[in-house]
Coordinates of C-alpha atoms in Angstrom, one line a residue:
M300 CA -7.8 -2.0 61.0
T301 CA -8.4 -1.7 57.2
A302 CA -11.9 -0.7 56.3
H303 CA -13.5 -2.9 53.6
P304 CA -16.3 -1.8 51.2
A305 CA -19.8 -2.9 52.2
P306 CA -20.8 -6.1 50.4
H307 CA -23.8 -4.4 48.8
A308 CA -21.6 -1.6 47.4
C309 CA -19.3 -4.1 45.7
C310 CA -22.4 -5.9 44.3
D311 CA -23.9 -2.6 43.0
A312 CA -20.5 -1.8 41.3
A313 CA -20.4 -5.2 39.7
K314 CA -24.0 -4.8 38.4
E315 CA -23.2 -1.4 37.0
S316 CA -20.1 -2.7 35.3
L317 CA -22.1 -5.5 33.7
R318 CA -24.8 -3.2 32.5
E319 CA -22.2 -0.9 30.9
R320 CA -20.6 -3.9 29.1
K321 CA -24.0 -5.0 27.9
K322 CA -24.8 -1.5 26.6
R323 CA -21.4 -1.3 24.8
A324 CA -22.0 -4.7 23.3
T325 CA -25.5 -3.8 22.1
R326 CA -24.3 -0.5 20.6
H327 CA -21.5 -2.3 18.8
Q328 CA -23.9 -4.9 17.4
I329 CA -26.3 -2.3 16.1
H330 CA -23.4 -0.4 14.5
E331 CA -22.0 -3.5 12.9
V332 CA -25.3 -4.6 11.4
A333 CA -26.3 -1.2 10.2
L334 CA -22.9 -0.6 8.5
R335 CA -23.0 -4.0 6.8
L336 CA -26.6 -3.8 5.6
I337 CA -26.3 -0.3 4.4
G338 CA -23.1 -1.2 2.7
E339 CA -24.8 -4.1 0.9
R340 CA -28.1 -2.3 -0.1
G341 CA -27.7 1.4 0.4
A342 CA -29.5 3.5 2.9
A343 CA -32.8 3.4 1.1
G344 CA -32.8 -0.4 1.0
V345 CA -32.5 -0.8 4.8
T346 CA -35.0 -0.1 7.6
V347 CA -34.4 0.4 11.3
E348 CA -36.8 -2.6 11.8
E349 CA -34.5 -4.9 9.8
I350 CA -31.5 -3.8 11.8
C351 CA -33.4 -4.4 15.0
D352 CA -34.6 -7.8 13.9
E353 CA -31.0 -9.0 13.1
V354 CA -29.6 -7.6 16.4
G355 CA -32.5 -8.9 18.4
V356 CA -33.6 -5.6 20.0
A357 CA -36.8 -3.5 19.8
P358 CA -36.8 -0.3 17.8
R359 CA -37.2 1.6 21.1
T360 CA -33.8 0.2 22.2
F361 CA -32.3 1.2 18.8
F362 CA -33.3 4.8 19.3
N363 CA -31.8 4.8 22.8
Y364 CA -28.5 4.5 21.0
Y365 CA -28.9 6.2 17.6
P366 CA -31.3 8.7 16.2
T367 CA -31.1 7.3 12.6
K368 CA -29.8 4.3 10.7
L369 CA -27.0 6.4 9.2
D370 CA -25.9 7.5 12.7
A371 CA -25.7 3.8 13.6
A372 CA -23.7 3.0 10.5
F373 CA -21.2 5.8 10.9
D374 CA -21.1 5.6 14.7
I375 CA -19.2 8.9 15.1
P376 CA -18.5 9.5 18.8
Q377 CA -20.0 12.6 20.4
T378 CA -17.5 15.1 21.7
D379 CA -18.2 15.4 25.4
I380 CA -16.1 18.3 26.9
P381 CA -16.1 18.5 30.8
D382 CA -16.5 21.9 32.2
A383 CA -13.0 22.0 33.7
S384 CA -11.5 21.1 30.3
A385 CA -13.5 23.8 28.5
E386 CA -12.4 26.4 31.1
R387 CA -8.7 25.4 30.7
F388 CA -9.0 25.7 26.9
L389 CA -10.7 29.1 27.1
Q390 CA -8.0 30.4 29.5
A391 CA -5.0 28.9 27.6
D392 CA -2.8 31.2 25.5
G393 CA -1.1 28.7 23.2
D394 CA -1.7 28.0 19.5
L395 CA -5.4 27.8 19.0
L396 CA -5.4 24.9 16.6
S397 CA -2.9 22.8 18.7
D398 CA -4.9 23.4 21.8
A399 CA -8.1 22.5 20.0
L400 CA -6.6 19.3 18.8
A401 CA -5.5 18.4 22.3
L402 CA -9.1 19.1 23.5
V403 CA -10.5 16.8 20.8
A404 CA -8.0 14.1 21.6
S405 CA -8.9 14.2 25.3
S406 CA -12.7 14.5 24.8
T407 CA -13.6 11.9 22.1
E408 CA -12.4 8.9 20.3
L409 CA -12.0 8.7 16.5
P410 CA -14.0 5.8 14.9
G411 CA -11.8 2.7 14.8
D412 CA -13.3 1.2 11.7
F413 CA -13.2 4.2 9.4
L414 CA -11.7 2.2 6.6
R415 CA -15.0 0.2 6.4
I416 CA -16.9 3.5 6.5
K417 CA -14.6 4.9 3.7
A418 CA -15.5 1.8 1.6
L419 CA -19.2 2.5 2.3
L420 CA -18.9 6.1 1.1
H421 CA -17.0 4.9 -2.0
E422 CA -19.8 2.5 -2.9
H423 CA -22.5 5.0 -1.9
P424 CA -21.1 8.5 -2.5
D425 CA -24.6 10.0 -1.9
L426 CA -24.0 9.4 1.8
A427 CA -20.8 11.5 2.0
F428 CA -22.7 14.7 2.7
T429 CA -24.5 13.1 5.7
F430 CA -21.2 11.7 7.0
W431 CA -19.5 15.2 6.8
K432 CA -22.5 16.8 8.4
Q433 CA -22.4 14.3 11.3
L434 CA -18.7 14.7 11.8
I435 CA -18.9 18.4 11.9
G436 CA -21.9 18.3 14.2
R437 CA -20.1 16.0 16.7
L438 CA -17.2 18.5 16.8
K439 CA -19.4 21.5 17.1
P440 CA -18.8 22.0 20.8
V441 CA -15.1 22.5 20.0
H442 CA -15.9 25.0 17.3
T443 CA -18.0 27.0 19.7
L444 CA -15.2 27.1 22.2
M445 CA -12.7 28.1 19.5
E446 CA -14.9 31.0 18.5
Q447 CA -15.4 32.1 22.1
R448 CA -11.6 32.1 22.7
S449 CA -10.6 33.8 19.5
D450 CA -10.7 37.5 18.6
D451 CA -10.7 36.6 14.9
P452 CA -13.7 34.4 14.0
P453 CA -12.6 33.8 10.4
S454 CA -9.3 32.4 11.6
A455 CA -11.1 30.3 14.2
R456 CA -13.3 28.9 11.5
L457 CA -10.3 28.1 9.3
A458 CA -8.6 26.4 12.3
F459 CA -11.7 24.4 12.9
A460 CA -11.8 23.3 9.2
L461 CA -8.2 22.1 9.4
M462 CA -9.0 20.2 12.6
V463 CA -11.9 18.4 10.9
V464 CA -9.7 17.5 7.9
A465 CA -7.0 16.3 10.3
A466 CA -9.5 14.1 12.2
L467 CA -10.8 12.6 8.9
S468 CA -7.2 12.0 7.6
S469 CA -6.3 10.4 10.9
M470 CA -9.3 8.0 10.6
V471 CA -8.3 7.1 7.1
R472 CA -4.7 6.2 7.9
P473 CA -4.6 2.5 9.1
R474 CA -3.6 2.3 12.7
E475 CA -0.7 0.1 12.0
Q476 CA 0.8 2.7 9.6
A477 CA 0.6 5.5 12.2
D478 CA 3.8 6.5 14.0
T479 CA 2.1 6.5 17.3
N480 CA -1.1 5.3 19.0
S481 CA -1.7 8.6 20.7
S482 CA -4.7 10.4 19.3
L483 CA -3.2 13.8 19.9
D484 CA 0.1 12.9 18.2
R485 CA -1.8 11.4 15.2
L486 CA -3.8 14.6 14.8
L487 CA -0.7 16.8 15.2
A488 CA 1.1 14.7 12.6
E489 CA -1.8 15.1 10.1
V490 CA -1.8 18.9 10.6
G491 CA 2.0 19.0 10.2
A492 CA 1.7 17.1 6.9
M493 CA -1.0 19.5 5.7
K494 CA 1.1 22.5 6.6
A495 CA 4.1 21.1 4.8
L496 CA 1.9 20.4 1.7
L497 CA 0.4 23.9 1.7
G498 CA 3.8 25.5 2.3
G499 CA 4.9 24.0 -1.1
I500 CA 2.0 25.5 -3.0
D501 CA 2.6 28.8 -4.8
V502 CA -0.7 30.6 -4.3
P503 CA -0.9 33.7 -6.5
H504 CA -2.0 37.0 -4.8
P505 CA -5.3 38.4 -6.1
A506 CA -3.6 41.6 -7.0
E507 CA -1.2 39.6 -9.3
D508 CA -4.1 38.0 -11.1
A509 CA -5.6 41.4 -11.8
Q510 CA -2.5 42.7 -13.6

């Protein structure tokens, strides 16, 4: 005889699913309103209270999702690396940058509306530093693991910098222009393009400049 889940278990699962959908919807609404208002007025011209009033939530609810109004506007996902994934990364012996890109691709999602955020930064360039700071901060757990795994901290920092630029470049490229929908493939493609570009640059050696 086939065992069926208890009715209350199914009910609890349905309630949990509904709660998660509502949370995602609320987060999305807060992000949308924050991005639009700050795009129209600049960060100094918008308050958290105004965002909350338009969304229809209390400030306490806002702060359950985002620590600041700029965090809400940018909505850069937090990199959440499971312990098992971190251990596999630390034990791997492949290319450090490629393995780090794979870790990022499996641990976080790149913002899907970066073109709108790019337009915001174009209109309000004073916000660019905050955006870069948030992006690097979200990827900090990967940087920590890269340094733990590498015997060459400067090379690990350089690889991390390339990874950040690759992530940013991947966000900028419209999804319909990408060769693939795979996050990892898109990141690897961006790194490959950067390597090809750098390979064509004739960088003088310091000793040559001194002559």
